[in-house]
Amino acid sequence: KAGVTQTPRYLIKTRGQQVTLSCSPISGHRSVSWYQQTPGQGLQFLFEYFSETQRNKGNFPGRFSGRQFSNSRSEMNVSTLELGDSALYLCASSDDPTGGWFNEQFFGPGTRLTVL
Amino acid sequence: GENVEQHPSTLSVQEGDSAVIKCTYSDSASNYFPWYKQELGKRPQLIIDIRSNVGEKKDQRIAVTLNKTAKHFSLHITETQPEDSAVYFCAASKGYSTLTFGKGTMLLVSP
């Protein structure tokens, strides 16, 4: 199976702009999670989508939003960009977890966002 | 919410030595503990994981131990090799697809 893919791989934006990042999960995976990775804060959970519904959300401001389509592809949007939003944004997909157990997450290569 | 502490932040060893990375978690409801390896410029990749109903798991040179009472889990790498050099992240989850990560440990294995 093809792995998780993310587009674009690199983005440069200026403060105040908005950006949309895309993630295509492994075929058959219905759960997509998003993480922000920075040198200071490490990997932080943004949100998780399952069957087009946001199932979990991390502690990020409302400027960060996402959605999932019927084919499980997901997008995340950041509005009114700030310098501190510069980071590597990673998405990860997994099989539908059942019975309260967690299934392995497979990460994409990430989108490197630079805000100037 | 869940909080995961990871130590040390950097670890330098000689090739052939063992390396141990330790993590503690705060939420006793967490039941899944994966370890990821991230090489420079690459995506995190799962190297081993353990569920709360198991105390220890081993895969060749890598092992993970879990102490639920102390809310503590550790990664053990034996016979380290230069290609083990990377950043290692521990994480905890109490269900569904939400991982709380530690801050990472940069492991450097010198030949």
PDB file of C-alpha atoms in Angstrom:
ATOM      1  CA  LYS A   1       0.000   0.000   0.000  1.00  0.00           C
ATOM      2  CA  ALA A   2       1.118   3.531  -0.620  1.00  0.00           C
ATOM      3  CA  GLY A   3       2.073   5.485   2.492  1.00  0.00           C
ATOM      4  CA  VAL A   4       0.591   8.668   3.875  1.00  0.00           C
ATOM      5  CA  THR A   5       1.179  11.616   1.578  1.00  0.00           C
ATOM      6  CA  GLN A   6       1.067  15.327   2.317  1.00  0.00           C
ATOM      7  CA  THR A   7       1.011  18.317   0.025  1.00  0.00           C
ATOM      8  CA  PRO A   8       2.628  20.701  -0.332  1.00  0.00           C
ATOM      9  CA  ARG A   9       5.924  19.706   1.257  1.00  0.00           C
ATOM     10  CA  TYR A  10       7.074  23.298   1.762  1.00  0.00           C
ATOM     11  CA  LEU A  11       5.226  26.577   2.124  1.00  0.00           C
ATOM     12  CA  ILE A  12       6.287  30.142   2.765  1.00  0.00           C
ATOM     13  CA  LYS A  13       3.628  32.603   3.859  1.00  0.00           C
ATOM     14  CA  THR A  14       3.519  36.025   5.463  1.00  0.00           C
ATOM     15  CA  ARG A  15       1.815  37.042   8.681  1.00  0.00           C
ATOM     16  CA  GLY A  16      -1.930  37.490   8.359  1.00  0.00           C
ATOM     17  CA  GLN A  17      -2.313  35.110   5.442  1.00  0.00           C
ATOM     18  CA  GLN A  18      -4.102  31.784   5.590  1.00  0.00           C
ATOM     19  CA  VAL A  19      -2.912  28.368   4.501  1.00  0.00           C
ATOM     20  CA  THR A  20      -4.437  24.988   3.647  1.00  0.00           C
ATOM     21  CA  LEU A  21      -2.514  21.734   3.993  1.00  0.00           C
ATOM     22  CA  SER A  22      -3.607  18.398   2.588  1.00  0.00           C
ATOM     23  CA  CYS A  23      -3.177  14.817   3.765  1.00  0.00           C
ATOM     24  CA  SER A  24      -4.023  11.580   1.974  1.00  0.00           C
ATOM     25  CA  PRO A  25      -4.117   8.584   4.347  1.00  0.00           C
ATOM     26  CA  ILE A  26      -3.171   5.009   3.646  1.00  0.00           C
ATOM     27  CA  SER A  27      -5.917   3.309   1.660  1.00  0.00           C
ATOM     28  CA  GLY A  28      -8.526   1.900   4.023  1.00  0.00           C
ATOM     29  CA  HIS A  29      -7.554   4.085   6.970  1.00  0.00           C
ATOM     30  CA  ARG A  30     -10.425   6.207   8.193  1.00  0.00           C
ATOM     31  CA  SER A  31      -8.740   8.060  11.037  1.00  0.00           C
ATOM     32  CA  VAL A  32      -6.506  11.039  10.311  1.00  0.00           C
ATOM     33  CA  SER A  33      -4.690  12.991  13.018  1.00  0.00           C
ATOM     34  CA  TRP A  34      -2.718  16.211  12.714  1.00  0.00           C
ATOM     35  CA  TYR A  35       0.318  17.241  14.760  1.00  0.00           C
ATOM     36  CA  GLN A  36       2.455  20.363  14.942  1.00  0.00           C
ATOM     37  CA  GLN A  37       6.182  19.801  15.438  1.00  0.00           C
ATOM     38  CA  THR A  38       8.460  22.613  16.625  1.00  0.00           C
ATOM     39  CA  PRO A  39      11.929  22.494  18.206  1.00  0.00           C
ATOM     40  CA  GLY A  40      10.666  24.037  21.436  1.00  0.00           C
ATOM     41  CA  GLN A  41       7.361  22.240  21.953  1.00  0.00           C
ATOM     42  CA  GLY A  42       8.003  18.933  20.207  1.00  0.00           C
ATOM     43  CA  LEU A  43       5.042  17.103  18.715  1.00  0.00           C
ATOM     44  CA  GLN A  44       1.677  18.505  19.737  1.00  0.00           C
ATOM     45  CA  PHE A  45      -1.720  17.063  18.847  1.00  0.00           C
ATOM     46  CA  LEU A  46      -3.985  19.363  16.836  1.00  0.00           C
ATOM     47  CA  PHE A  47      -7.068  17.286  16.014  1.00  0.00           C
ATOM     48  CA  GLU A  48      -8.293  13.933  14.788  1.00  0.00           C
ATOM     49  CA  TYR A  49     -10.948  13.121  12.209  1.00  0.00           C
ATOM     50  CA  PHE A  50     -12.824   9.911  11.695  1.00  0.00           C
ATOM     51  CA  SER A  51     -15.524   9.390   9.072  1.00  0.00           C
ATOM     52  CA  GLU A  52     -15.687  13.126   8.299  1.00  0.00           C
ATOM     53  CA  THR A  53     -16.222  14.054  11.971  1.00  0.00           C
ATOM     54  CA  GLN A  54     -13.783  15.730  14.320  1.00  0.00           C
ATOM     55  CA  ARG A  55     -13.454  13.238  17.144  1.00  0.00           C
ATOM     56  CA  ASN A  56     -10.710  14.840  19.243  1.00  0.00           C
ATOM     57  CA  LYS A  57      -9.161  18.274  19.502  1.00  0.00           C
ATOM     58  CA  GLY A  58      -5.963  19.547  21.112  1.00  0.00           C
ATOM     59  CA  ASN A  59      -5.286  22.866  22.802  1.00  0.00           C
ATOM     60  CA  PHE A  60      -4.862  25.116  19.803  1.00  0.00           C
ATOM     61  CA  PRO A  61      -6.705  28.364  19.015  1.00  0.00           C
ATOM     62  CA  GLY A  62      -9.681  28.458  16.703  1.00  0.00           C
ATOM     63  CA  ARG A  63      -7.438  29.724  13.884  1.00  0.00           C
ATOM     64  CA  PHE A  64      -6.544  26.078  13.386  1.00  0.00           C
ATOM     65  CA  SER A  65      -9.284  24.058  11.770  1.00  0.00           C
ATOM     66  CA  GLY A  66      -9.654  20.965   9.681  1.00  0.00           C
ATOM     67  CA  ARG A  67     -11.999  18.740   7.806  1.00  0.00           C
ATOM     68  CA  GLN A  68     -12.176  15.278   6.341  1.00  0.00           C
ATOM     69  CA  PHE A  69     -13.756  14.210   3.093  1.00  0.00           C
ATOM     70  CA  SER A  70     -15.720  11.066   2.283  1.00  0.00           C
ATOM     71  CA  ASN A  71     -12.584   9.451   0.803  1.00  0.00           C
ATOM     72  CA  SER A  72     -10.808  10.034   4.163  1.00  0.00           C
ATOM     73  CA  ARG A  73      -8.501  12.702   2.752  1.00  0.00           C
ATOM     74  CA  SER A  74      -8.094  15.529   5.212  1.00  0.00           C
ATOM     75  CA  GLU A  75      -7.190  19.188   5.092  1.00  0.00           C
ATOM     76  CA  MET A  76      -6.156  21.557   7.808  1.00  0.00           C
ATOM     77  CA  ASN A  77      -6.425  25.310   7.607  1.00  0.00           C
ATOM     78  CA  VAL A  78      -4.637  27.991   9.556  1.00  0.00           C
ATOM     79  CA  SER A  79      -6.048  31.497   9.292  1.00  0.00           C
ATOM     80  CA  THR A  80      -4.404  34.784  10.209  1.00  0.00           C
ATOM     81  CA  LEU A  81      -0.937  33.265  10.327  1.00  0.00           C
ATOM     82  CA  GLU A  82       1.461  34.276  13.100  1.00  0.00           C
ATOM     83  CA  LEU A  83       5.245  33.923  13.215  1.00  0.00           C
ATOM     84  CA  GLY A  84       4.849  31.229  15.874  1.00  0.00           C
ATOM     85  CA  ASP A  85       2.903  29.048  13.460  1.00  0.00           C
ATOM     86  CA  SER A  86       6.145  28.219  11.647  1.00  0.00           C
ATOM     87  CA  ALA A  87       6.496  24.474  12.128  1.00  0.00           C
ATOM     88  CA  LEU A  88       6.441  21.058  10.541  1.00  0.00           C
ATOM     89  CA  TYR A  89       2.844  19.889  10.268  1.00  0.00           C
ATOM     90  CA  LEU A  90       2.494  16.133  10.294  1.00  0.00           C
ATOM     91  CA  CYS A  91      -0.543  14.059   9.616  1.00  0.00           C
ATOM     92  CA  ALA A  92      -0.934  10.432  10.571  1.00  0.00           C
ATOM     93  CA  SER A  93      -3.480   7.807   9.618  1.00  0.00           C
ATOM     94  CA  SER A  94      -4.624   4.641  11.335  1.00  0.00           C
ATOM     95  CA  ASP A  95      -7.169   1.856  11.076  1.00  0.00           C
ATOM     96  CA  ASP A  96     -10.432   2.347  12.926  1.00  0.00           C
ATOM     97  CA  PRO A  97      -9.587   1.704  16.561  1.00  0.00           C
ATOM     98  CA  THR A  98     -12.112  -0.461  18.340  1.00  0.00           C
ATOM     99  CA  GLY A  99     -12.664  -1.582  21.885  1.00  0.00           C
ATOM    100  CA  GLY A 100     -10.797   1.370  23.342  1.00  0.00           C
ATOM    101  CA  TRP A 101      -7.431   0.151  22.081  1.00  0.00           C
ATOM    102  CA  PHE A 102      -5.168   2.317  20.005  1.00  0.00           C
ATOM    103  CA  ASN A 103      -3.985   1.286  16.557  1.00  0.00           C
ATOM    104  CA  GLU A 104      -0.608   2.212  15.120  1.00  0.00           C
ATOM    105  CA  GLN A 105      -0.389   5.616  13.504  1.00  0.00           C
ATOM    106  CA  PHE A 106       1.554   5.990  10.264  1.00  0.00           C
ATOM    107  CA  PHE A 107       2.989   9.430   9.678  1.00  0.00           C
ATOM    108  CA  GLY A 108       3.275  11.387   6.463  1.00  0.00           C
ATOM    109  CA  PRO A 109       6.450  13.295   5.489  1.00  0.00           C
ATOM    110  CA  GLY A 110       5.045  16.581   6.771  1.00  0.00           C
ATOM    111  CA  THR A 111       4.550  20.069   5.398  1.00  0.00           C
ATOM    112  CA  ARG A 112       7.197  22.593   6.419  1.00  0.00           C
ATOM    113  CA  LEU A 113       5.438  25.947   6.938  1.00  0.00           C
ATOM    114  CA  THR A 114       7.497  29.104   7.283  1.00  0.00           C
ATOM    115  CA  VAL A 115       5.736  32.325   8.261  1.00  0.00           C
ATOM    116  CA  LEU A 116       7.629  35.542   7.533  1.00  0.00           C
TER     117      LEU A 116
ATOM    118  CA  GLY B   1      -4.950  16.348  30.187  1.00  0.00           C
ATOM    119  CA  GLU B   2      -2.171  13.845  29.776  1.00  0.00           C
ATOM    120  CA  ASN B   3       1.416  14.978  30.336  1.00  0.00           C
ATOM    121  CA  VAL B   4       4.444  12.948  29.242  1.00  0.00           C
ATOM    122  CA  GLU B   5       7.922  13.717  30.563  1.00  0.00           C
ATOM    123  CA  GLN B   6      10.951  12.252  28.756  1.00  0.00           C
ATOM    124  CA  HIS B   7      14.589  12.010  29.902  1.00  0.00           C
ATOM    125  CA  PRO B   8      17.310  12.557  28.980  1.00  0.00           C
ATOM    126  CA  SER B   9      16.982  15.175  26.255  1.00  0.00           C
ATOM    127  CA  THR B  10      20.314  14.095  24.759  1.00  0.00           C
ATOM    128  CA  LEU B  11      22.231  10.859  25.104  1.00  0.00           C
ATOM    129  CA  SER B  12      25.677  10.055  23.721  1.00  0.00           C
ATOM    130  CA  VAL B  13      26.964   6.478  23.734  1.00  0.00           C
ATOM    131  CA  GLN B  14      29.737   4.494  22.122  1.00  0.00           C
ATOM    132  CA  GLU B  15      28.885   1.911  19.503  1.00  0.00           C
ATOM    133  CA  GLY B  16      28.066  -1.372  21.206  1.00  0.00           C
ATOM    134  CA  ASP B  17      26.895   0.241  24.450  1.00  0.00           C
ATOM    135  CA  SER B  18      23.306   0.140  25.678  1.00  0.00           C
ATOM    136  CA  ALA B  19      21.010   3.156  25.732  1.00  0.00           C
ATOM    137  CA  VAL B  20      18.034   3.739  28.020  1.00  0.00           C
ATOM    138  CA  ILE B  21      15.402   6.447  27.608  1.00  0.00           C
ATOM    139  CA  LYS B  22      12.779   6.964  30.306  1.00  0.00           C
ATOM    140  CA  CYS B  23       9.279   8.464  30.226  1.00  0.00           C
ATOM    141  CA  THR B  24       6.635   9.134  32.813  1.00  0.00           C
ATOM    142  CA  TYR B  25       2.973   9.849  32.179  1.00  0.00           C
ATOM    143  CA  SER B  26       0.313  11.481  34.321  1.00  0.00           C
ATOM    144  CA  ASP B  27      -3.015   9.933  33.294  1.00  0.00           C
ATOM    145  CA  SER B  28      -3.583   6.487  34.778  1.00  0.00           C
ATOM    146  CA  ALA B  29      -6.211   5.849  32.075  1.00  0.00           C
ATOM    147  CA  SER B  30      -3.528   5.763  29.357  1.00  0.00           C
ATOM    148  CA  ASN B  31      -3.257   2.272  27.937  1.00  0.00           C
ATOM    149  CA  TYR B  32      -1.003   2.448  24.888  1.00  0.00           C
ATOM    150  CA  PHE B  33       2.632   3.535  24.808  1.00  0.00           C
ATOM    151  CA  PRO B  34       4.469   3.724  21.468  1.00  0.00           C
ATOM    152  CA  TRP B  35       8.028   4.763  20.744  1.00  0.00           C
ATOM    153  CA  TYR B  36       8.900   6.585  17.538  1.00  0.00           C
ATOM    154  CA  LYS B  37      12.257   7.141  15.876  1.00  0.00           C
ATOM    155  CA  GLN B  38      12.744  10.250  13.769  1.00  0.00           C
ATOM    156  CA  GLU B  39      15.848  10.627  11.650  1.00  0.00           C
ATOM    157  CA  LEU B  40      16.876  14.083  10.494  1.00  0.00           C
ATOM    158  CA  GLY B  41      14.471  15.349   7.852  1.00  0.00           C
ATOM    159  CA  LYS B  42      12.353  12.211   7.977  1.00  0.00           C
ATOM    160  CA  ARG B  43       8.933  11.320   9.348  1.00  0.00           C
ATOM    161  CA  PRO B  44       8.513   9.646  12.764  1.00  0.00           C
ATOM    162  CA  GLN B  45       8.403   5.870  12.477  1.00  0.00           C
ATOM    163  CA  LEU B  46       7.088   3.442  15.065  1.00  0.00           C
ATOM    164  CA  ILE B  47       9.824   1.179  16.409  1.00  0.00           C
ATOM    165  CA  ILE B  48       8.027  -0.584  19.247  1.00  0.00           C
ATOM    166  CA  ASP B  49       4.880  -0.204  21.322  1.00  0.00           C
ATOM    167  CA  ILE B  50       3.377  -1.689  24.453  1.00  0.00           C
ATOM    168  CA  ARG B  51      -0.148  -1.912  25.795  1.00  0.00           C
ATOM    169  CA  SER B  52      -1.112  -1.611  29.436  1.00  0.00           C
ATOM    170  CA  ASN B  53      -1.856  -5.317  29.828  1.00  0.00           C
ATOM    171  CA  VAL B  54       1.818  -6.185  29.184  1.00  0.00           C
ATOM    172  CA  GLY B  55       4.846  -5.369  31.345  1.00  0.00           C
ATOM    173  CA  GLU B  56       7.609  -5.901  28.821  1.00  0.00           C
ATOM    174  CA  LYS B  57       8.058  -6.347  25.080  1.00  0.00           C
ATOM    175  CA  LYS B  58      11.170  -7.097  23.074  1.00  0.00           C
ATOM    176  CA  ASP B  59      12.033  -6.914  19.386  1.00  0.00           C
ATOM    177  CA  GLN B  60      15.623  -7.898  18.588  1.00  0.00           C
ATOM    178  CA  ARG B  61      17.857  -5.160  20.080  1.00  0.00           C
ATOM    179  CA  ILE B  62      14.959  -3.031  21.285  1.00  0.00           C
ATOM    180  CA  ALA B  63      12.841  -3.560  24.397  1.00  0.00           C
ATOM    181  CA  VAL B  64      10.237  -1.547  26.251  1.00  0.00           C
ATOM    182  CA  THR B  65       9.178  -1.935  29.863  1.00  0.00           C
ATOM    183  CA  LEU B  66       6.070  -0.543  31.522  1.00  0.00           C
ATOM    184  CA  ASN B  67       5.404   0.049  35.211  1.00  0.00           C
ATOM    185  CA  LYS B  68       1.750   1.030  35.520  1.00  0.00           C
ATOM    186  CA  THR B  69       1.956   1.606  39.260  1.00  0.00           C
ATOM    187  CA  ALA B  70       4.730   4.154  38.862  1.00  0.00           C
ATOM    188  CA  LYS B  71       3.310   5.412  35.530  1.00  0.00           C
ATOM    189  CA  HIS B  72       6.698   4.938  33.985  1.00  0.00           C
ATOM    190  CA  PHE B  73       7.942   3.278  30.792  1.00  0.00           C
ATOM    191  CA  SER B  74      11.386   2.928  29.265  1.00  0.00           C
ATOM    192  CA  LEU B  75      13.064   2.139  25.957  1.00  0.00           C
ATOM    193  CA  HIS B  76      16.166  -0.044  26.018  1.00  0.00           C
ATOM    194  CA  ILE B  77      18.462  -0.358  22.996  1.00  0.00           C
ATOM    195  CA  THR B  78      21.290  -2.879  23.242  1.00  0.00           C
ATOM    196  CA  GLU B  79      24.413  -3.169  21.089  1.00  0.00           C
ATOM    197  CA  THR B  80      23.873   0.312  19.678  1.00  0.00           C
ATOM    198  CA  GLN B  81      24.991   1.079  16.134  1.00  0.00           C
ATOM    199  CA  PRO B  82      25.672   4.414  14.402  1.00  0.00           C
ATOM    200  CA  GLU B  83      22.436   4.010  12.433  1.00  0.00           C
ATOM    201  CA  ASP B  84      20.531   4.125  15.736  1.00  0.00           C
ATOM    202  CA  SER B  85      21.433   7.836  15.923  1.00  0.00           C
ATOM    203  CA  ALA B  86      18.151   9.773  15.739  1.00  0.00           C
ATOM    204  CA  VAL B  87      15.570  11.526  17.908  1.00  0.00           C
ATOM    205  CA  TYR B  88      13.373   9.128  19.865  1.00  0.00           C
ATOM    206  CA  PHE B  89       9.912  10.088  21.092  1.00  0.00           C
ATOM    207  CA  CYS B  90       7.787   8.304  23.644  1.00  0.00           C
ATOM    208  CA  ALA B  91       4.029   8.815  23.660  1.00  0.00           C
ATOM    209  CA  ALA B  92       0.926   7.819  25.573  1.00  0.00           C
ATOM    210  CA  SER B  93      -2.696   7.358  24.589  1.00  0.00           C
ATOM    211  CA  LYS B  94      -5.911   6.403  26.367  1.00  0.00           C
ATOM    212  CA  GLY B  95      -7.803   5.501  23.274  1.00  0.00           C
ATOM    213  CA  TYR B  96      -8.616   6.480  19.746  1.00  0.00           C
ATOM    214  CA  SER B  97      -6.078   8.341  17.696  1.00  0.00           C
ATOM    215  CA  THR B  98      -4.745  10.897  20.142  1.00  0.00           C
ATOM    216  CA  LEU B  99      -1.109  10.681  21.138  1.00  0.00           C
ATOM    217  CA  THR B 100       0.598  12.834  23.763  1.00  0.00           C
ATOM    218  CA  PHE B 101       4.317  12.919  23.043  1.00  0.00           C
ATOM    219  CA  GLY B 102       7.367  13.475  25.198  1.00  0.00           C
ATOM    220  CA  LYS B 103       9.782  16.195  24.100  1.00  0.00           C
ATOM    221  CA  GLY B 104      12.189  13.714  22.528  1.00  0.00           C
ATOM    222  CA  THR B 105      15.683  12.339  23.151  1.00  0.00           C
ATOM    223  CA  MET B 106      18.489  12.924  20.694  1.00  0.00           C
ATOM    224  CA  LEU B 107      20.594   9.748  20.668  1.00  0.00           C
ATOM    225  CA  LEU B 108      24.096   9.959  19.228  1.00  0.00           C
ATOM    226  CA  VAL B 109      26.023   6.724  18.737  1.00  0.00           C
ATOM    227  CA  SER B 110      29.713   7.259  18.071  1.00  0.00           C
ATOM    228  CA  PRO B 111      31.709   4.643  16.136  1.00  0.00           C
TER     229      PRO B 111
END
